[in-house]
PDB file of C-alpha atoms in Angstrom:
ATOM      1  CA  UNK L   1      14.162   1.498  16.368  1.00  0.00           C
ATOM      2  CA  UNK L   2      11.532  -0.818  16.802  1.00  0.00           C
ATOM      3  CA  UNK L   3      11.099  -4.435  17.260  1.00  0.00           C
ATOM      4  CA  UNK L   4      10.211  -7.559  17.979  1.00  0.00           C
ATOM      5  CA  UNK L   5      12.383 -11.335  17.746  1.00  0.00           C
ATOM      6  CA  UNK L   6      10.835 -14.357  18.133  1.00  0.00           C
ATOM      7  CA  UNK L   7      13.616 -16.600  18.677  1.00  0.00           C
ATOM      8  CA  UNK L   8      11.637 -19.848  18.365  1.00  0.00           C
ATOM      9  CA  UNK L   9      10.756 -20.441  14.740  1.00  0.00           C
ATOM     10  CA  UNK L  10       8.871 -23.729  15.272  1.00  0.00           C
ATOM     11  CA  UNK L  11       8.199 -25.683  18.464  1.00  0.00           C
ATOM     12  CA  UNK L  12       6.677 -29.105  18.324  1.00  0.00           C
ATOM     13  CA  UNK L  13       5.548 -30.774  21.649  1.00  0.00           C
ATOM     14  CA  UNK L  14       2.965 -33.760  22.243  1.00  0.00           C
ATOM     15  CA  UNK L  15      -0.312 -32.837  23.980  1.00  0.00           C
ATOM     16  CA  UNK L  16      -0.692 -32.029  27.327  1.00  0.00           C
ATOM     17  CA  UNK L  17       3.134 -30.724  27.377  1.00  0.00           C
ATOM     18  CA  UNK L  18       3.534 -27.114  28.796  1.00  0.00           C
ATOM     19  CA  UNK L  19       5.274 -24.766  26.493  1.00  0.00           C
ATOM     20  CA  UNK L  20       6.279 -21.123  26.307  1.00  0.00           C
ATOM     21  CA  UNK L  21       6.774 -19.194  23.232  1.00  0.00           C
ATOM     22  CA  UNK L  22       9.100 -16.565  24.053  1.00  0.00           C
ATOM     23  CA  UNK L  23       9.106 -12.900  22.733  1.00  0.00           C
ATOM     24  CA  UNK L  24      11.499  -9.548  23.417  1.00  0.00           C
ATOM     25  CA  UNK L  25      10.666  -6.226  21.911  1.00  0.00           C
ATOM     26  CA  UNK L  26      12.753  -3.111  21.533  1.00  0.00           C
ATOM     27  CA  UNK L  27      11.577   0.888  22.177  1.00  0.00           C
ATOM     28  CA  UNK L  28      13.017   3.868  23.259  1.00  0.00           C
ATOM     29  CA  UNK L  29       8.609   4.392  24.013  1.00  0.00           C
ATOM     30  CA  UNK L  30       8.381   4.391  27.720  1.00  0.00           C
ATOM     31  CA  UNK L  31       4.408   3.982  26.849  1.00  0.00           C
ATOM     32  CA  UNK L  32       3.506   0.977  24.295  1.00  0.00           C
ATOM     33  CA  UNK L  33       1.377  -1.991  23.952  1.00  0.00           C
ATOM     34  CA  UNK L  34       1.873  -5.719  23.650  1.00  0.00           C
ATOM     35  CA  UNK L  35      -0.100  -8.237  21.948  1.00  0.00           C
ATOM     36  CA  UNK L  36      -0.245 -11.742  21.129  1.00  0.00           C
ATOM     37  CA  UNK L  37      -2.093 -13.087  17.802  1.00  0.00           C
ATOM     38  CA  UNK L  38      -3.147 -16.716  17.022  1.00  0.00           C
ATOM     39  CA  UNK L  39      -3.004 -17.612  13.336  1.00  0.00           C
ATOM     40  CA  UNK L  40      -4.594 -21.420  13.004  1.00  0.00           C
ATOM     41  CA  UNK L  41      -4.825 -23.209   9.941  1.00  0.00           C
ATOM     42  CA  UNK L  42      -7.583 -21.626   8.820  1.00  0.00           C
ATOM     43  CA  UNK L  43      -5.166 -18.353   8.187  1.00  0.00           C
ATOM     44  CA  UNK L  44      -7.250 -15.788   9.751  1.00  0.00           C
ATOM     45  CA  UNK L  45      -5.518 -13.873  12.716  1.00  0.00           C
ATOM     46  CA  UNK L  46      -7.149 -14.206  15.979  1.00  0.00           C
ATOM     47  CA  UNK L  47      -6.287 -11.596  19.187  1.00  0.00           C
ATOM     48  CA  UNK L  48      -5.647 -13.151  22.325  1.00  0.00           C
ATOM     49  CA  UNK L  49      -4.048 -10.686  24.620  1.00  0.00           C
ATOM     50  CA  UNK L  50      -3.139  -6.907  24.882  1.00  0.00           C
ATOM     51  CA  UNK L  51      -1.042  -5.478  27.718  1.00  0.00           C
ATOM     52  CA  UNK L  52       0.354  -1.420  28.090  1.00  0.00           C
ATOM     53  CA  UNK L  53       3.880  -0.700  29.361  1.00  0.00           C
ATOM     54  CA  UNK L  54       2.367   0.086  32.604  1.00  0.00           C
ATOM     55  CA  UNK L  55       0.530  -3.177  33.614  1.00  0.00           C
ATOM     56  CA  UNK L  56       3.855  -5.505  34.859  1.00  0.00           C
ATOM     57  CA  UNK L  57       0.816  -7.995  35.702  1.00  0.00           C
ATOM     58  CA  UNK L  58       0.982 -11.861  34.852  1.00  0.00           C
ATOM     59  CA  UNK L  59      -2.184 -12.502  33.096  1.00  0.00           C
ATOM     60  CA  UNK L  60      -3.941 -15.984  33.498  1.00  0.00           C
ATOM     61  CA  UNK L  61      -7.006 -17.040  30.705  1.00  0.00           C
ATOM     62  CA  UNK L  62      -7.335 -20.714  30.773  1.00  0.00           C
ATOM     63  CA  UNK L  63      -4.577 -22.569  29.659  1.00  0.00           C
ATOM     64  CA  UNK L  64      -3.258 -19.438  28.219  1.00  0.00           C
ATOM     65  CA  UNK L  65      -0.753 -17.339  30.901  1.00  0.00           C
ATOM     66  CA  UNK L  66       1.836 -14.869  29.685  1.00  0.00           C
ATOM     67  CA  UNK L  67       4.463 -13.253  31.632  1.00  0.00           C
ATOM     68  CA  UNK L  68       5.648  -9.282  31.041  1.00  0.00           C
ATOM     69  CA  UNK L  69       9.006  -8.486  32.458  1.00  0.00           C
ATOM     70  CA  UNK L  70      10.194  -4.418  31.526  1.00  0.00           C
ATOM     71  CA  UNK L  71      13.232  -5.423  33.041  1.00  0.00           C
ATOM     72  CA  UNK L  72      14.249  -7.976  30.346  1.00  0.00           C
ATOM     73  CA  UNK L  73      11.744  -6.519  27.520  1.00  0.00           C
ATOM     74  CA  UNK L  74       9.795  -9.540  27.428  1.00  0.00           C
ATOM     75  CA  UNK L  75       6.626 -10.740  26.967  1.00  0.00           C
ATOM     76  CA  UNK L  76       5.889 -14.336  27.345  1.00  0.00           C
ATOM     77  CA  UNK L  77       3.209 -16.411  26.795  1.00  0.00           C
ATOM     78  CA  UNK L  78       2.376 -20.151  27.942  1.00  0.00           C
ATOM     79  CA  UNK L  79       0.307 -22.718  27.046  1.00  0.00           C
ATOM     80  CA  UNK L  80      -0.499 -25.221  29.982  1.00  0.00           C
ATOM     81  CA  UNK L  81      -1.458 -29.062  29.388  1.00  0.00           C
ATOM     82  CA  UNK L  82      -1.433 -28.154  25.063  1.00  0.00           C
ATOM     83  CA  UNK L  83      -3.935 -29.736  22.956  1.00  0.00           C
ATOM     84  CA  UNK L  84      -4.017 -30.493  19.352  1.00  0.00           C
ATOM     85  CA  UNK L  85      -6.129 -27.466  18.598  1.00  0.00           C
ATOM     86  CA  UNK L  86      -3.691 -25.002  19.981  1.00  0.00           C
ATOM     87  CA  UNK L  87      -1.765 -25.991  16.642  1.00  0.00           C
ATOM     88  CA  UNK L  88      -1.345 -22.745  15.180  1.00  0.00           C
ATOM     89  CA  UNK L  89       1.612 -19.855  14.461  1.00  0.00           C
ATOM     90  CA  UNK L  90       1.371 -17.478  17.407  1.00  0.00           C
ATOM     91  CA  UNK L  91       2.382 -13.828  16.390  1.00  0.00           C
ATOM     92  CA  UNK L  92       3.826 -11.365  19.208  1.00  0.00           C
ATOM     93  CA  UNK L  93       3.736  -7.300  18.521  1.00  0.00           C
ATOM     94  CA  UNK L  94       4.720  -4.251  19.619  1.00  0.00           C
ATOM     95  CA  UNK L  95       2.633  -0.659  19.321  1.00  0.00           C
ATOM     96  CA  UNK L  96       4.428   2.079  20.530  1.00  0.00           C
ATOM     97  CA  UNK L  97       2.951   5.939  20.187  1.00  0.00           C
ATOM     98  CA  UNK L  98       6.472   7.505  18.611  1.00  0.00           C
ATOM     99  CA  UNK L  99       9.477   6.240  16.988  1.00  0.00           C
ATOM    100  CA  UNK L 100       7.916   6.249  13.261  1.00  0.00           C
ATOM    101  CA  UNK L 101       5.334   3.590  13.136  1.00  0.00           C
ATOM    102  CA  UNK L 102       2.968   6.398  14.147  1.00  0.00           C
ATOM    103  CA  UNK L 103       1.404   3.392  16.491  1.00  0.00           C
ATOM    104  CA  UNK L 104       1.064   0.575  13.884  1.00  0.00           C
ATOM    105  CA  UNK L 105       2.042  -2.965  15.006  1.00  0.00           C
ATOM    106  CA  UNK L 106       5.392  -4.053  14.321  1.00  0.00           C
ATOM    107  CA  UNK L 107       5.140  -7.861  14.038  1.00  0.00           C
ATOM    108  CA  UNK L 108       7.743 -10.454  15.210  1.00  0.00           C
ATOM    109  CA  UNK L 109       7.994 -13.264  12.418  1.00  0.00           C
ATOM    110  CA  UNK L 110       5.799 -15.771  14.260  1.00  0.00           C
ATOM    111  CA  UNK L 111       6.506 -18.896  15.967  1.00  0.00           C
ATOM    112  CA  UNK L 112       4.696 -22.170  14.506  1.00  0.00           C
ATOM    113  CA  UNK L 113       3.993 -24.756  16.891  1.00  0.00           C
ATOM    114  CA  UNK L 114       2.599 -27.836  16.418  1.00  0.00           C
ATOM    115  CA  UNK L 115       0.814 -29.959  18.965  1.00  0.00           C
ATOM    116  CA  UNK L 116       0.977 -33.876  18.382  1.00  0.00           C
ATOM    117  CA  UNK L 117      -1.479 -36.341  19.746  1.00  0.00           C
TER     118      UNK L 117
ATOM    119  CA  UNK C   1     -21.604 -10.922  12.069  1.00  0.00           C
ATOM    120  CA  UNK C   2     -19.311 -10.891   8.924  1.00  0.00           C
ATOM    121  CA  UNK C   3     -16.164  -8.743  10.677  1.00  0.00           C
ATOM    122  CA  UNK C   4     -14.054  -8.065   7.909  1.00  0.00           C
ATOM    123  CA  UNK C   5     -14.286  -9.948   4.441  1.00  0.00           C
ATOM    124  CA  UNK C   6     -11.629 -10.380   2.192  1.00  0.00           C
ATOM    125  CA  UNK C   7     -11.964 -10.712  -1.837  1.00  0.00           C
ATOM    126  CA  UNK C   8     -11.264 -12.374  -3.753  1.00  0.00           C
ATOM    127  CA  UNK C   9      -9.079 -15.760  -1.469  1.00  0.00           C
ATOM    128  CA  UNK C  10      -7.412 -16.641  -4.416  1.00  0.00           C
ATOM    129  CA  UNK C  11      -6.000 -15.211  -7.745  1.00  0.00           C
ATOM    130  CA  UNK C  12      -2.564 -16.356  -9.616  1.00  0.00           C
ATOM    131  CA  UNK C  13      -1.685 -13.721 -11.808  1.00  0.00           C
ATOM    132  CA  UNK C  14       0.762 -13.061 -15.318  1.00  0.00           C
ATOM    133  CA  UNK C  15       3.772 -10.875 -14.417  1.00  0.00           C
ATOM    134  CA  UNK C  16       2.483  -7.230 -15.200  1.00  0.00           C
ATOM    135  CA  UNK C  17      -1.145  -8.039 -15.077  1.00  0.00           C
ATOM    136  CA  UNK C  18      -3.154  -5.693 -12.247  1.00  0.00           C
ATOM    137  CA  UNK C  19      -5.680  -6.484 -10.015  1.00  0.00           C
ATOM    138  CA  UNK C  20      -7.250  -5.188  -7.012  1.00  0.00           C
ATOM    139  CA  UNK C  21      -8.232  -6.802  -3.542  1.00  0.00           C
ATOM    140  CA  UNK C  22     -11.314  -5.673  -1.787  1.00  0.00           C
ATOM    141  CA  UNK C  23     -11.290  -5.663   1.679  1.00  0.00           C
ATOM    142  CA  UNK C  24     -14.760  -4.281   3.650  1.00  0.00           C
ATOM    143  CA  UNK C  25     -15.365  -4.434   7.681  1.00  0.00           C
ATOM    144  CA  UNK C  26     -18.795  -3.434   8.714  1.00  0.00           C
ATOM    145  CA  UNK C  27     -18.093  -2.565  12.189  1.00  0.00           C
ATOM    146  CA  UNK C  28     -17.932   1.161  11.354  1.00  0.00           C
ATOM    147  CA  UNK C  29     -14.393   1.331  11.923  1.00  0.00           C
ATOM    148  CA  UNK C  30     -12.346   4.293  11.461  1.00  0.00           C
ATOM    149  CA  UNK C  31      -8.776   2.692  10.795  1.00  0.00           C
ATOM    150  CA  UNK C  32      -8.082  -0.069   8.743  1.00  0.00           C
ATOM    151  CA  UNK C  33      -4.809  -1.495   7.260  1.00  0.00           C
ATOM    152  CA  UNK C  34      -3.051  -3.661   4.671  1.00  0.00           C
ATOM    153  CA  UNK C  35      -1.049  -6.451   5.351  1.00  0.00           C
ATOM    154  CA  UNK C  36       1.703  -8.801   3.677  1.00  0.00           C
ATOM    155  CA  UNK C  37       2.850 -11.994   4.998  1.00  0.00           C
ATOM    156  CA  UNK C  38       5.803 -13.682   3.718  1.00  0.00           C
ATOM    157  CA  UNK C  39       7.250 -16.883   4.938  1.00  0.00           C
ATOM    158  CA  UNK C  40       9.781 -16.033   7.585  1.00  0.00           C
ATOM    159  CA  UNK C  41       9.096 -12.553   7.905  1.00  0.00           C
ATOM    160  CA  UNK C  42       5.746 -11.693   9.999  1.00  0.00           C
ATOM    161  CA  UNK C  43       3.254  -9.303   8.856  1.00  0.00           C
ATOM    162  CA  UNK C  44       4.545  -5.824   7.083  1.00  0.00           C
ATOM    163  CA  UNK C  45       1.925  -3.346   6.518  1.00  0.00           C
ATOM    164  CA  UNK C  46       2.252  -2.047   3.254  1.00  0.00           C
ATOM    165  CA  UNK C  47      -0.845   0.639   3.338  1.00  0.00           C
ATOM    166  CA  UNK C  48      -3.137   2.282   6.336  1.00  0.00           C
ATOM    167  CA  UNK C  49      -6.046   4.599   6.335  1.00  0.00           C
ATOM    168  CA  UNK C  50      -6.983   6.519   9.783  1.00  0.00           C
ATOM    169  CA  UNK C  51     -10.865   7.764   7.443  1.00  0.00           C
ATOM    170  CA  UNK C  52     -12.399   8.081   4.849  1.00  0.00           C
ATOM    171  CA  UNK C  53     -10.987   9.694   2.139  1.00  0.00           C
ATOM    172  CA  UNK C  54      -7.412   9.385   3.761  1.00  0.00           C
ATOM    173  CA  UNK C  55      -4.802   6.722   2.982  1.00  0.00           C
ATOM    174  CA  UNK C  56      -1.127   6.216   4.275  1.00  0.00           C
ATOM    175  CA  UNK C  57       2.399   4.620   3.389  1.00  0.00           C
ATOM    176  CA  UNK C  58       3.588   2.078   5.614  1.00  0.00           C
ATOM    177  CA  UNK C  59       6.516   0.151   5.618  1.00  0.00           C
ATOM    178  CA  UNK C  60       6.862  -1.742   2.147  1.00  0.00           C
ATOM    179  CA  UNK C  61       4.233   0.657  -0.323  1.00  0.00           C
ATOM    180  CA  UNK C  62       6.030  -0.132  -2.914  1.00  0.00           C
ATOM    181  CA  UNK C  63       4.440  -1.475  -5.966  1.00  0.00           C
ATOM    182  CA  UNK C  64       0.756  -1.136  -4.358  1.00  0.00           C
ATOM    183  CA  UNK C  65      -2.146   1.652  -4.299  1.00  0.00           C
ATOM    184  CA  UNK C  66      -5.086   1.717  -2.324  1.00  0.00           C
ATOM    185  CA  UNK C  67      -8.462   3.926  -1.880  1.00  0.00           C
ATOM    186  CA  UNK C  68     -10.854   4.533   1.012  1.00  0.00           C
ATOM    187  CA  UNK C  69     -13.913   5.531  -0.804  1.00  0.00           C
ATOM    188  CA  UNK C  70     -15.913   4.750   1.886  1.00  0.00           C
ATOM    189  CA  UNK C  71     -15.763   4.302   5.298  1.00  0.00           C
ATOM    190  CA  UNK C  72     -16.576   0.302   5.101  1.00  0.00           C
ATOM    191  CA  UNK C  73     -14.195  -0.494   2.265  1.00  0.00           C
ATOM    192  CA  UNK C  74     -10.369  -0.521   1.861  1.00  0.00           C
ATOM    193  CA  UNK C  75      -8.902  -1.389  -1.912  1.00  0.00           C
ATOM    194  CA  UNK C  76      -5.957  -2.670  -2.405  1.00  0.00           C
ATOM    195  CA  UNK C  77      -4.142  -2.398  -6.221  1.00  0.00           C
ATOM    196  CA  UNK C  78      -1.395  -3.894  -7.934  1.00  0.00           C
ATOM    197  CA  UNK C  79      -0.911  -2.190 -11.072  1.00  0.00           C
ATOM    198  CA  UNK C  80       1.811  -4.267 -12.989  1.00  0.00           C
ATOM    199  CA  UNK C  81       1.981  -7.049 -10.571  1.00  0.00           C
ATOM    200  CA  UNK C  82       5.558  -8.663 -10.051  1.00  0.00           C
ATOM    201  CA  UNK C  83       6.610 -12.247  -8.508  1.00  0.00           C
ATOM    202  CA  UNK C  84       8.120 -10.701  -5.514  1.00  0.00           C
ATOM    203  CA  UNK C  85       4.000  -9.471  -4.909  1.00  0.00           C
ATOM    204  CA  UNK C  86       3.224 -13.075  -4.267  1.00  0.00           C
ATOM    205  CA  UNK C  87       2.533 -13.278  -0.586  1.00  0.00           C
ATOM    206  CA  UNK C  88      -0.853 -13.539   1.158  1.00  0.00           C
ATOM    207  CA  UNK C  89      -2.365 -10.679   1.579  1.00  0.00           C
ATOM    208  CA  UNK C  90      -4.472  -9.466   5.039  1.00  0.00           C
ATOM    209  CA  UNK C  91      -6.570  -6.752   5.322  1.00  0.00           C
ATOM    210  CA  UNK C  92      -7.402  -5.425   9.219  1.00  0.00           C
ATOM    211  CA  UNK C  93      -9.538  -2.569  10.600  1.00  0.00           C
ATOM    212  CA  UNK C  94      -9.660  -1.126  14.305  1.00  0.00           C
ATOM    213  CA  UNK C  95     -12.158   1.524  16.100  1.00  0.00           C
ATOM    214  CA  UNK C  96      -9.484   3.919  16.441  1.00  0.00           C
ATOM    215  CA  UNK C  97      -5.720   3.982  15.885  1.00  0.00           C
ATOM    216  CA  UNK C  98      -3.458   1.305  15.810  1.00  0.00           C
ATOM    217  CA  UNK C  99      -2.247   2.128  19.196  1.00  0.00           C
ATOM    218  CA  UNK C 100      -3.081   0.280  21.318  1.00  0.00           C
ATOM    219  CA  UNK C 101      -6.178  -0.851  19.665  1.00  0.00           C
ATOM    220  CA  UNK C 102      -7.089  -4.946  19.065  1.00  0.00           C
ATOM    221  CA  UNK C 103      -7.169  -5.361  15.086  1.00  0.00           C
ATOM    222  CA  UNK C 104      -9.689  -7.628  13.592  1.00  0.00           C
ATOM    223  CA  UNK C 105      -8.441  -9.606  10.690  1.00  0.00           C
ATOM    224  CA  UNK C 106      -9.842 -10.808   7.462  1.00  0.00           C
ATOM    225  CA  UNK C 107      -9.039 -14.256   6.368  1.00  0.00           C
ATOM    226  CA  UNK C 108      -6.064 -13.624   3.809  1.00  0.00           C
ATOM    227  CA  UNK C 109      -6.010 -13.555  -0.057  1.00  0.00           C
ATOM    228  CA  UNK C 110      -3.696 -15.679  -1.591  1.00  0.00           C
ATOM    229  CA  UNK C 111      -1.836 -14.136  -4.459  1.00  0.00           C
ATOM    230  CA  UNK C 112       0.745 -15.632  -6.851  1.00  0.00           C
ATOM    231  CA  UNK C 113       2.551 -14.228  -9.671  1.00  0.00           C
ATOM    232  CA  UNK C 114       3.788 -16.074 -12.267  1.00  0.00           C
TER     233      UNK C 114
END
C-alpha cells in the first residue's frame, strides 16, 4: 500500500519563526517521486518541489529547504524566517511506478499553516 | 498564458440534478486528471485520461463520468448529483504520466448539493 501522513494538521507561528512541516510516505516502490504543493488562499495548487527515490540530496530554494531521509521515509520541508504570505495549506505526495496507482499522486491530507504578523 | 481553466467556480445544485464541469489546459498535454478535495482528506482523484479518446477510474469514480473529446478538454459529469458530491472540485493536466511528472492545477470549482 501506498501513502502519505501528514501528522501536523495546522501549524500557526508568527513571522519570521522557522517551521517544518513534516511528511512520511509508505512504498514497497524502490523507485518513486516526492513532491510538495502550495495551496494559498486563492485555492489553486502551486508545485514547489519534486525529488526521485534516488536523489538523498537536501534541497535549498530561498527560504524554502526540505530534507529527504530513505532511512526514516521522510520528506521534510522548511520554511526559514516565515512571512505572512507563506500562509497557505502545503500538500506532500507520493508517485510511485507500481503498487496500483499506475503512477498517480497519492496525496497526504495537507497541513494548514498560518503565518501571523 | 491561461494553464488550465476551470468552469464553471461555482454551482449549488438540487439533489439529483446533473451537471458537468469543464476543465481545458492548452499546453498540449497528454494526461490530465480529476480531483476531489474534502476537508480533512487531501486530494482523491476520482477520473484520469493518459489521450485523447481514453479515460480511466481512479480511486473514488463513483457517481461521476467524464470524456476526453479532445486533446485540450477534460469533462467532468454528475448525473444525479448527491450531497456527499459537494466538495471542490480540481482539474490537473501533465506532459506525460503522472509519474513523476509536475501537475499544473486549475483553480477549483466549488460544488454544493443541497
Amino acid at each position: 500500500a501506498q501513502k502519505v501522513t501528514q501528522a501536523q494538521t495546522e501549524i500557526s507561528v508568527v513571522e519570521k519563526e522557522d517551521v517544518t512541516l513534516d511528511c512520511v510516505y509508505e512504498t514497497r516502490d524502490t523507485t518513486y517521486y516526492l513532491f510538495w504543493y502550495k495551496q494559498p488562499p486563492s485555492g489553486e495548487l502551486v508545485f514547489l518541489i519534486r525529488r526521485n527515490s534516488f536523489d538523498e540530496q537536501n534541497e535549498i530554494s530561498g527560504r524554502y529547504s526540505w530534507n529527504f531521509q530513505k532511512s526514516t521515509s521522510s520528506f521534510n520541508f522548511t520554511i526559514t524566517a516565515s512571512q505572512v504570505v507563506d500562509s497557505a495549506v502545503y500538500f506532500c505526495a507520493l508517485s510511485a511506478a507500481y503498487g496500483g496507482s499506475q503512477g498517480n499522486l497519492i496525496f497526504g491530507k495537507g497541513t494548514k499553516l498560518s503565518v501571523k504578523p | 498564458n491561461a494553464g488550465v481553466t476551470q468552469t464553471p467556480k461555482f454551482r449549488v445544485l438540487k439533489t439529483g440534478q446533473s451537471m458537468t464541469l469543464l476543465c481545458a489546459q492548452d499546453m498540449n498535454h497528454e494526461y490530465m486528471y480529476w480531483y476531489r478535495q474534502d476537508p480533512g482528506m487531501g486530494l482523491r482523484l476520482i477520473h484520469y485520461s493518459v489521450g485523447e479518446g481514453t479515460t480511466a477510474k481512479g480511486e473514488v469514480p463513483d457517481g461521476y463520468n467524464v470524456s476526453r473529446l479532445k486533446k485540450q478538454n477534460f469533462l467532468l459529469g454528475l448525473e444525479s448529483a448527491a450531497p456527499s458530491q459537494t466538495s471542490v472540485y480540481f482539474c490537473a493536466s501533465s506532459y506525460a504520466g503522472a509519474f513523476g511528472e509536475k501537475l499544473f492545477f486549475g483553480s477549483g470549482t466549488q460544488l454544493s448539493v443541497l
